[in-house]
Coordinates of C-alpha atoms in Angstrom, one line a residue:
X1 CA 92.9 79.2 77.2
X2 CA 90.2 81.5 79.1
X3 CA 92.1 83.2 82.3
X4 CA 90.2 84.4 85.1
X5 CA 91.2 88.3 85.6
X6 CA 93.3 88.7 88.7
X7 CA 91.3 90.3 91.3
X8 CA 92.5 92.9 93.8
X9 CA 93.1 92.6 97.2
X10 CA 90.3 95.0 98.4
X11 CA 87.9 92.6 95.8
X12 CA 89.3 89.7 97.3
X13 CA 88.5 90.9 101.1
X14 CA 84.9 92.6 99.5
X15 CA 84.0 88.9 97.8
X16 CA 85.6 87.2 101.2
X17 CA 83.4 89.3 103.7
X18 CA 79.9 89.4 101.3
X19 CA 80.0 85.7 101.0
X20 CA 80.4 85.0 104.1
X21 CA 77.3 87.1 105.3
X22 CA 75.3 85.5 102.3
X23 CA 76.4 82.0 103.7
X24 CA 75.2 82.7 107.5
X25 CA 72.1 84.6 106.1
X26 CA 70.8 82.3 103.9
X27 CA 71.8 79.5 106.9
X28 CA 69.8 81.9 108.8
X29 CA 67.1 82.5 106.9
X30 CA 66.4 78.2 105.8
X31 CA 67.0 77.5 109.1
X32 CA 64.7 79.7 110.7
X33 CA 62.0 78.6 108.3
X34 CA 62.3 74.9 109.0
X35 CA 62.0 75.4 113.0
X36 CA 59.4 77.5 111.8
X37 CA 57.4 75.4 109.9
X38 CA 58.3 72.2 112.4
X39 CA 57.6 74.0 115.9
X40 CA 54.6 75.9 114.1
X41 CA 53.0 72.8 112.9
X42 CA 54.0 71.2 115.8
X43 CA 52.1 74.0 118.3
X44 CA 49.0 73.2 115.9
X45 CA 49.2 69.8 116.6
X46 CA 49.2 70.3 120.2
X47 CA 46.4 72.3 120.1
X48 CA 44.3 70.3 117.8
X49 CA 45.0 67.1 120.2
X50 CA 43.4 69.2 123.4
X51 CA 40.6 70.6 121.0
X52 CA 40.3 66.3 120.4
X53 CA 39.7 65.5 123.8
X54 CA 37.4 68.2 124.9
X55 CA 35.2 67.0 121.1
X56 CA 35.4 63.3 122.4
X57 CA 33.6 64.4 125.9
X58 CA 30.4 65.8 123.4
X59 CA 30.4 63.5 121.0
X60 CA 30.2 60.7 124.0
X61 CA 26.9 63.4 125.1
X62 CA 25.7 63.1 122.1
X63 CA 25.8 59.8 121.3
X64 CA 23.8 59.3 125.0
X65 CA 21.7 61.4 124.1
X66 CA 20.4 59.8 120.8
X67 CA 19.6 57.0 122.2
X68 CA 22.9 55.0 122.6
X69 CA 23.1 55.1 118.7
X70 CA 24.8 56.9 116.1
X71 CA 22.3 57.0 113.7
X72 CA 21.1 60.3 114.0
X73 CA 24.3 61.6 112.5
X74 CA 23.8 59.4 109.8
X75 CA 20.2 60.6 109.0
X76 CA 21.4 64.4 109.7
X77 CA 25.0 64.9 108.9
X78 CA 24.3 68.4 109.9
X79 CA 24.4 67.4 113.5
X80 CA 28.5 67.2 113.0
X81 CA 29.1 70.1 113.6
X82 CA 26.8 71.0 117.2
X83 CA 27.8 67.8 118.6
X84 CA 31.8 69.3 118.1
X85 CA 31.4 71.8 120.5
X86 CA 32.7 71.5 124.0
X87 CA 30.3 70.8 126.8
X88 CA 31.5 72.3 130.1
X89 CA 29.8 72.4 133.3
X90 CA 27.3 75.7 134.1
X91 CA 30.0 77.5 136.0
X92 CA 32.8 77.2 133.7
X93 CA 30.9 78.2 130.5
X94 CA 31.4 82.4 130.5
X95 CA 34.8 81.5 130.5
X96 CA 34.9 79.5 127.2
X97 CA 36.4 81.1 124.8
X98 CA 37.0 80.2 121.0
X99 CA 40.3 77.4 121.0
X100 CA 43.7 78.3 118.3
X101 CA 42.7 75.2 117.2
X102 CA 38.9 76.2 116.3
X103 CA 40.5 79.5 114.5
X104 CA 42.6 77.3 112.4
X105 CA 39.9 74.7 111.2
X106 CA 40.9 71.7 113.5
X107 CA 37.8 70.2 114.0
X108 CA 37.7 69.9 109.9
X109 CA 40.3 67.4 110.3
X110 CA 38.1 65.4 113.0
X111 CA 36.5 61.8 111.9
X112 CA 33.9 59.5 113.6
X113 CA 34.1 55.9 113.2
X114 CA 31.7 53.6 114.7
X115 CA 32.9 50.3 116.8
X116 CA 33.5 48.5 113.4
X117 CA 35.6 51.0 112.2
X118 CA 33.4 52.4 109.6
X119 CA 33.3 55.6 109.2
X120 CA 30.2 58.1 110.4
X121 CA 30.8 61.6 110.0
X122 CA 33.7 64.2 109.6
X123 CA 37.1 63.9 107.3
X124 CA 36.6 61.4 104.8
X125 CA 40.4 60.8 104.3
X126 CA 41.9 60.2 107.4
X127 CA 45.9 59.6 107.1
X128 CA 47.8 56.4 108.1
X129 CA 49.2 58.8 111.2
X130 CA 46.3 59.9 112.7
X131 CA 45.4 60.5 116.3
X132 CA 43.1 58.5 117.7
X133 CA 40.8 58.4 120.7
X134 CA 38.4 55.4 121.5
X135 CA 34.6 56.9 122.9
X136 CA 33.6 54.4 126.2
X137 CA 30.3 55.0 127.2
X138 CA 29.7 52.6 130.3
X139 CA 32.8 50.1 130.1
X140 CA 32.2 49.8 126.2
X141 CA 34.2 51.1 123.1
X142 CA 31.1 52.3 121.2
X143 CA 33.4 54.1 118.4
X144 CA 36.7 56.7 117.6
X145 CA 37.1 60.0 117.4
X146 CA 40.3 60.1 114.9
X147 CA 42.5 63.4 114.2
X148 CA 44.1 63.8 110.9
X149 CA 47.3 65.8 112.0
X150 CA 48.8 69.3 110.2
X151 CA 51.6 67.7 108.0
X152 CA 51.9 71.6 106.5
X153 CA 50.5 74.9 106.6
X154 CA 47.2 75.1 104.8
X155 CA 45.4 78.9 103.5
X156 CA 44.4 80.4 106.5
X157 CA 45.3 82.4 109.3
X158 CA 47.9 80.1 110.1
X159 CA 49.2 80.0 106.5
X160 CA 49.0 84.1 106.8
X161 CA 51.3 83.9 110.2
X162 CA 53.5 81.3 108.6
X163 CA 53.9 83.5 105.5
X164 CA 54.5 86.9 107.7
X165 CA 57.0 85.0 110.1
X166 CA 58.9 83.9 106.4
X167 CA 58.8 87.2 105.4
X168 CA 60.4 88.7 108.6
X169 CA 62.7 86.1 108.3
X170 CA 64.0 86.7 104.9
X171 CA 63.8 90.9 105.6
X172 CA 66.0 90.2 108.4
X173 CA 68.4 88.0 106.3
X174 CA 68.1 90.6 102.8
X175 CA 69.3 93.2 105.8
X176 CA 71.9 91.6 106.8
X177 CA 73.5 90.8 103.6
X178 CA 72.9 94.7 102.8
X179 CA 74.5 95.8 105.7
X180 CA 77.3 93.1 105.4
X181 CA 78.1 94.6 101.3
X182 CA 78.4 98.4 102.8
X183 CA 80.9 96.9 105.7
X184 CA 82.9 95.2 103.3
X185 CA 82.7 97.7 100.9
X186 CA 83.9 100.3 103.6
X187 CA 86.8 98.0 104.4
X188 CA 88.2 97.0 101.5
X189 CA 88.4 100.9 100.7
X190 CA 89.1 102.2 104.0
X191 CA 91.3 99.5 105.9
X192 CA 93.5 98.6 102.7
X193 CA 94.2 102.5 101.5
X194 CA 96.9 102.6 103.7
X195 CA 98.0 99.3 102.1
X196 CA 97.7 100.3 98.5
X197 CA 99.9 103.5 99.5
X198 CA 102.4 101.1 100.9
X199 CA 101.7 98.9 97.9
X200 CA 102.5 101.9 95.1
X201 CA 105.4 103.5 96.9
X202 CA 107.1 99.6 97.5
X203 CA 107.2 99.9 93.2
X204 CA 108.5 103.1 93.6
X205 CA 111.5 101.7 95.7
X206 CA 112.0 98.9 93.8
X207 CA 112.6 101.2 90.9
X208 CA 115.0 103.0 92.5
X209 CA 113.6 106.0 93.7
X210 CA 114.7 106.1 97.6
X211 CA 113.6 109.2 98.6
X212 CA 110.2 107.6 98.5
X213 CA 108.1 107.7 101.8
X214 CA 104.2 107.3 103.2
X215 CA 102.2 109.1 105.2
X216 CA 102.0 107.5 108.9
X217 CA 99.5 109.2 110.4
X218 CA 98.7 108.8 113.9
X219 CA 97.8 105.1 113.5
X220 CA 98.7 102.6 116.1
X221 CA 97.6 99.3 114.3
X222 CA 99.9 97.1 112.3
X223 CA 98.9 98.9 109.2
X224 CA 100.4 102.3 111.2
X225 CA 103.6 100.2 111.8
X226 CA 103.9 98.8 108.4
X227 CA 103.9 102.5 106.9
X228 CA 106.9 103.2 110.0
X229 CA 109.1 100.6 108.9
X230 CA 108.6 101.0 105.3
X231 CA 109.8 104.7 105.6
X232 CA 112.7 103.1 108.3
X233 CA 113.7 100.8 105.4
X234 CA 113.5 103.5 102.7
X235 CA 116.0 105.4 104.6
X236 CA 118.2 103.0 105.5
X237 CA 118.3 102.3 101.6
X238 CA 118.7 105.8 100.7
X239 CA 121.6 106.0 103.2
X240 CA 123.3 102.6 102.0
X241 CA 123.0 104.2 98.6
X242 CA 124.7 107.5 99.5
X243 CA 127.0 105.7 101.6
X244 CA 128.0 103.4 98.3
X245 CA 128.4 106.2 96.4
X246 CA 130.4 108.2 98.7
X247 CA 132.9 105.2 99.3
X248 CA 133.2 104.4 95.0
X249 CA 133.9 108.2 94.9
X250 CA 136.4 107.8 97.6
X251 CA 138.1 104.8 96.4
X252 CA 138.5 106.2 92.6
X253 CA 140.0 109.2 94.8
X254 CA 142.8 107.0 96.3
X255 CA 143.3 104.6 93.7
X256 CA 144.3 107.5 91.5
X257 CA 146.7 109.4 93.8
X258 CA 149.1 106.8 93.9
X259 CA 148.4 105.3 90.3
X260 CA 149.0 109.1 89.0
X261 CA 152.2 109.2 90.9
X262 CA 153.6 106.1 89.8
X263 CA 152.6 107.1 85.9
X264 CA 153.9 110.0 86.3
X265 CA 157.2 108.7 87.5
X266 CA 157.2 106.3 85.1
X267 CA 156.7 108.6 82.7
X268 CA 159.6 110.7 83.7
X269 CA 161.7 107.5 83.5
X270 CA 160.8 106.5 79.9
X271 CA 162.0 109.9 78.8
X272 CA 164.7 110.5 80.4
X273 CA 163.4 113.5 82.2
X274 CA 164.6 111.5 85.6
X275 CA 167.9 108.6 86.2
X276 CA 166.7 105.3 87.6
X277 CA 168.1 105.4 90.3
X278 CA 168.2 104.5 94.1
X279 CA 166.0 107.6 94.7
X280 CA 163.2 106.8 92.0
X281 CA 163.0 102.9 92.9
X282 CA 162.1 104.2 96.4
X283 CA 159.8 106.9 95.4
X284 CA 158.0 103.9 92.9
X285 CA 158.4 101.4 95.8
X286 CA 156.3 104.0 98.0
X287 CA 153.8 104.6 96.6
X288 CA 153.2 100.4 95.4
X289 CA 153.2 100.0 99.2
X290 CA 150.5 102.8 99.5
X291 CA 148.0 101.0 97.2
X292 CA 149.3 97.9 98.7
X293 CA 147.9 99.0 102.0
X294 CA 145.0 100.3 100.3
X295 CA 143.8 97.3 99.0
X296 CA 144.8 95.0 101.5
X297 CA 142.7 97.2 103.8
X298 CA 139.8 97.2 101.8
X299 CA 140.0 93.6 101.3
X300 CA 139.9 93.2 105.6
X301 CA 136.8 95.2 105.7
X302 CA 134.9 93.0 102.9
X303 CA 136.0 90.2 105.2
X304 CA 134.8 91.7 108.4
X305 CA 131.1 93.1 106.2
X306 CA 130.5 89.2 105.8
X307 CA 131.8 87.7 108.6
X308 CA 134.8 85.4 106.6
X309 CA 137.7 87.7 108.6
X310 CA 139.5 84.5 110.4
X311 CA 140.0 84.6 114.3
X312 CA 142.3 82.2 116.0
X313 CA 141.3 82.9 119.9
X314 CA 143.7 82.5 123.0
X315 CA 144.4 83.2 126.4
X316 CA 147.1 86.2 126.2
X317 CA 148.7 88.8 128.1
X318 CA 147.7 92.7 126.8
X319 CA 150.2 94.3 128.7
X320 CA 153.0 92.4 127.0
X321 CA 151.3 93.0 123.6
X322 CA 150.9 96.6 124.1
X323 CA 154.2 97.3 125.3
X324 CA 155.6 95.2 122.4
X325 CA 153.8 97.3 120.0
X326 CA 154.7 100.4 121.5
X327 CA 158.6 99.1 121.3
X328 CA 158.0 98.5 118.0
X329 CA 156.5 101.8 117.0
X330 CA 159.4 103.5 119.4
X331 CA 161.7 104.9 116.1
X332 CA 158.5 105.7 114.1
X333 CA 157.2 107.9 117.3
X334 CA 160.2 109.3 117.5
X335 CA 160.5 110.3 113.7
X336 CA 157.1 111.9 114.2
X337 CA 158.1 114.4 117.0
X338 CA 156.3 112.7 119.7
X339 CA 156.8 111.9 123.2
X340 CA 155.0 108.2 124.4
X341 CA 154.2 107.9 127.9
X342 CA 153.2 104.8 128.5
X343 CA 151.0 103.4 132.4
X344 CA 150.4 100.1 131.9
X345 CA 149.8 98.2 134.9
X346 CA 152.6 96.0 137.3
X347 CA 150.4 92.6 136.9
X348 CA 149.3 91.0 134.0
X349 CA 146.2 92.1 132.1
X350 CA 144.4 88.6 130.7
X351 CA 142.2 88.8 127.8
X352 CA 141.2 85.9 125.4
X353 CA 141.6 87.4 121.6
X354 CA 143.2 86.7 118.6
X355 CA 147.1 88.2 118.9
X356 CA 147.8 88.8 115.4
X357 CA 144.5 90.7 115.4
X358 CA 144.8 92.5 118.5
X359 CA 148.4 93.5 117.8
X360 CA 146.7 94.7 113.9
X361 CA 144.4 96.7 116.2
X362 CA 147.0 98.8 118.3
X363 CA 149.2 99.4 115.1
X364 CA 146.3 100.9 113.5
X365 CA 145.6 102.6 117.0
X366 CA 149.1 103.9 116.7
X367 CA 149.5 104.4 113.4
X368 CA 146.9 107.1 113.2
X369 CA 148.2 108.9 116.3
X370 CA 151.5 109.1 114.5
X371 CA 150.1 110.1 111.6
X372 CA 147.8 113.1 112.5
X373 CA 149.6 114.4 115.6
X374 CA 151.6 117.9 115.2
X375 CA 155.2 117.4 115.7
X376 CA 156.7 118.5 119.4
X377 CA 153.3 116.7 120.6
X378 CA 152.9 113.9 123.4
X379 CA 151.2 110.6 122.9
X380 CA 149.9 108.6 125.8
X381 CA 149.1 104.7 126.7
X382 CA 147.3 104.1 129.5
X383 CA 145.9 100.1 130.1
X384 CA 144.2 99.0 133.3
X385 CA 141.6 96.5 134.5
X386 CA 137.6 97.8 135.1
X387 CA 135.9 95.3 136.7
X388 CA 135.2 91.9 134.2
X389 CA 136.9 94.3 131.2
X390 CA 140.0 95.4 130.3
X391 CA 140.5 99.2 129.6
X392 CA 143.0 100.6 126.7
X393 CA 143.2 104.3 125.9
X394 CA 145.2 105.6 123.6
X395 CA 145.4 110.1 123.8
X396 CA 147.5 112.0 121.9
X397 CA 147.8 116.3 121.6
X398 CA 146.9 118.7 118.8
X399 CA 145.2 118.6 116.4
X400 CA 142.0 117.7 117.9
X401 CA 138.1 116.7 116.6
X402 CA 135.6 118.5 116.5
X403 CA 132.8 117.0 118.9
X404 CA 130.1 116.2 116.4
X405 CA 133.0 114.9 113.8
X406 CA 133.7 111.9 116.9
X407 CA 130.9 109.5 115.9
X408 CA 132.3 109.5 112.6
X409 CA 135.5 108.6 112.8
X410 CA 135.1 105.2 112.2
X411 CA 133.0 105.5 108.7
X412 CA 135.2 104.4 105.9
X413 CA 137.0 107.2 104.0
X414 CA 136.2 109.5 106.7
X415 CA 138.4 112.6 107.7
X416 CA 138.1 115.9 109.5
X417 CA 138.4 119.1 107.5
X418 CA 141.1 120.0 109.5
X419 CA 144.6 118.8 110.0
X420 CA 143.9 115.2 109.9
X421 CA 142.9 115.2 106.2
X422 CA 143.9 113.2 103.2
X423 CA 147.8 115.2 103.3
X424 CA 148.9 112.5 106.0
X425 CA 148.9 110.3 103.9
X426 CA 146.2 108.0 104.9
X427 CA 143.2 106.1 103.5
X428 CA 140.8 106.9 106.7
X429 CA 140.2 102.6 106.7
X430 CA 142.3 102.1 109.6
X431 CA 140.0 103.3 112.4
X432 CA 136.8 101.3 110.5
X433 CA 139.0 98.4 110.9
X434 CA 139.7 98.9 114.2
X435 CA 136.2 98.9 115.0
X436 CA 135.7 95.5 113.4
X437 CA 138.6 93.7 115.3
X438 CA 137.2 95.2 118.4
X439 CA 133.5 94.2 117.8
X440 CA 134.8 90.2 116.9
X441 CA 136.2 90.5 120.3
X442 CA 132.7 91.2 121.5
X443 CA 134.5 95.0 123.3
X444 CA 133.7 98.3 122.3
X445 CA 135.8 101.3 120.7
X446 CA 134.9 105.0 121.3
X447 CA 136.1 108.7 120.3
X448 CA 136.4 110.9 122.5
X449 CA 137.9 114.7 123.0
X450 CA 141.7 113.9 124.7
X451 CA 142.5 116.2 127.7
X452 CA 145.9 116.9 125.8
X453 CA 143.9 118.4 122.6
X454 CA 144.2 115.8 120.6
X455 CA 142.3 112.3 120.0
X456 CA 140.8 110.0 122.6
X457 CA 140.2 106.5 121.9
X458 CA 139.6 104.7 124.4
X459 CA 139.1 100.2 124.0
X460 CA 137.1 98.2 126.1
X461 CA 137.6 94.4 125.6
X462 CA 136.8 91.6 128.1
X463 CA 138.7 90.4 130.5
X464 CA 139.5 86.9 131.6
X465 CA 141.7 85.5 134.8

């Protein structure tokens, strides 16, 4: 079976724009010929009908003249042509001048018929349409004076101006249809390059190559913005990519900490290097609980990334559920060296949130203060209302963050290079998760440098009541 080759886009827009100005030239071009030819013929008409009335005037002269009779044109048919020319008063003849309808043979197309209708003198083939125009001669029909009207253009001077006017015509069309082939040709080449870089760097992407990009230039047309967001998406992909990278290399990283202590233990245990004993089960059951956490952690985030991370909201109380928390956390503070001073306000702080979520939150909150804060330093709670939000900060001392480290706190696997590293212990999920409770409670959650030297975090969720 015979397939057509695909065409291009730039052939497609070339064929689209060309035929189009053939279509509305050649329109052009037939329709100017018909109104040619009708308003032409039409003006000749006209003409021939005035030339008719001023021949009628002689040939009535003449036919006085003779006599009252008409048969001196039929003994001298010569005579036809004299007795067609206009007779005009003294006065009025310097300003006779030869008719249109004289130049283009009118009077050829004149016939005299007598009262009986039989033909005298002029056109022997007078058509069914013709023009007539009776000759009275005191009261009494004493023939017609019939005009065979122009039903086309004949050779002649008027054939020669029909013909020119064509030509122009069709010169005008043939130019049009020229000039419309260079346009398109110029756009399907100019206005679709852009598009065809777009086009061949788009493969590019798709086969992997991120680092891809087009030229934008300084266009402000959609074209412009299409090459803009192409390059936006390119590095968002890039990006995504690195950042998938990054978080496989870091999850290898803390799947195998654990996994190699626990083989290693076990290990020891099979050969008897090490008793099973009360000491070993707890050093086994501690790190279990590490990839435990791990994974139950990274399981939360893929809930939160697609929106499945389950939300039962209430009214509640913060201020009870932060002090709670901090109760909680009171021995494991303590075990780290820190000193809590907790300001939370002397009336209830209402919020409408998910407790179990909330209370995940500060834990986390906690948690990391704990676990990155130099022993013999203070941690501080500090909860108040701000207008239509309620206002949670959470400050603890030394070590601190470096100021351009801040935003980054909350990427997955992310730690400082200083003392808050990987040696505490943790995953760096807690504070990405933190972000995601926070964001499902439609607040906000920012790092900021703590006046104690420490960590800032300070949590803005609405408040209701």
């Amino acid at each position: 079976m015979f397939h057509l080759p695909r065409l291009s886009l730039a052939a497609k827009l070339f064929a689209a724009v060309f035929a189009t100005a053939m279509a509305v030239a050649l329109a052009m071009g037939v329709s100017a010929q018909i109104n040619l030819n009708r308003d032409f013929l039409g003006y000749l008409n006209e003409q021939a009908v005035n030339r008719l009335e001023l021949a009628r005037v002689s040939v009535a002269a003449g036919y006085v003249e003779n006599g009252n009779s008409w048969d001196f044109l039929r003994e001298q048919p010569s005579q036809w042509g004299w007795l067609l020319r206009p007779r005009l008063p003294e006065a009025e003849a310097p300003a006779v001048k030869t008719s249109p309808a004289d130049l283009t043979g009118a009077t050829r197309r004149f016939t005299l018929f007598d009262a009986d209708r039989q033909r005298i003198a002029g056109f022997p083939l007078p058509s069914s349409n013709a023009i007539e125009r009776a000759i009275v001669v005191d009261g009494l029909t004493v023939g017609w004076l019939v005009l065979t009207p122009f039903e086309s253009v004949s050779s002649g001077a008027e054939k020669r101006f029909a013909d020119a006017q064509a030509l122009v015509a069709w010169g005008v069309g043939g130019g049009a249809v020229l000039l419309a082939a260079a346009v398109a040709f110029w756009a399907s080449r100019r206005l679709l390059q852009p598009v065809r870089r777009v086009a061949a760097a788009t493969h590019r992407l798709a086969a992997g190559d991120y680092t891809t990009r087009v030229a934008e230039g300084r266009r402000n047309d959609e074209i412009g913005q299409l090459g803009r967001d192409f390059n936006q998406l390119a590095h968002t992909l890039q990006r995504n990519e690195a950042m998938r990278r990054e978080f496989m290399a870091d999850v290898s990283h803390e799947l195998r900490t654990p996994l190699g202590v626990l083989h290693g233990e076990l290990e020891a245990l099979e050969d008897g290097v090490r008793r099973l004993d009360g000491a070993a089960l707890r050093a086994l059951k501690g790190e279990v609980s590490t990839l435990h956490k791990l994974v139950d952690d990274l399981y939360e985030l893929s809930l939160a990334d697609v929106g499945a991370l389950a939300y039962r909201k209430a009214d509640l109380d913060l201020r009870e559920l932060i002090a709670g928390t901090a109760g909680a956390f009171g021995e494991r503070i303590q075990g780290s060296g820190l000193t809590l001073q907790l300001a939370l306000p002397e009336q209830p702080l209402p919020a409408f949130g998910d407790e179990r979520r909330l209370r995940q939150l500060f834990n986390n909150l906690l948690e990391n203060s704990c676990r990155y804060t130099d022993a013999g330093g203070a941690l501080r709670i500090s909860a108040r209302r701000e207008g239509g939000h309620a206002v949670i900060d959470v400050q603890d001392s030394a070590p601190g963050v470096l100021p351009e480290q801040l935003p980054r706190l909350f990427e997955r696997f992310f730690r400082t290079e200083a003392s808050r590293n990987r040696r505490s212990g943790g995953a760096g999920l807690g504070l990405s998760i933190c972000q995601r409770i926070v964001e499902a409670h439609e607040g906000r959650i920012e790092a900021r440098t703590s006046p104690l030297g420490g960590l800032w975090l300070r949590v803005e969720l609405p408040s209701h009541g």
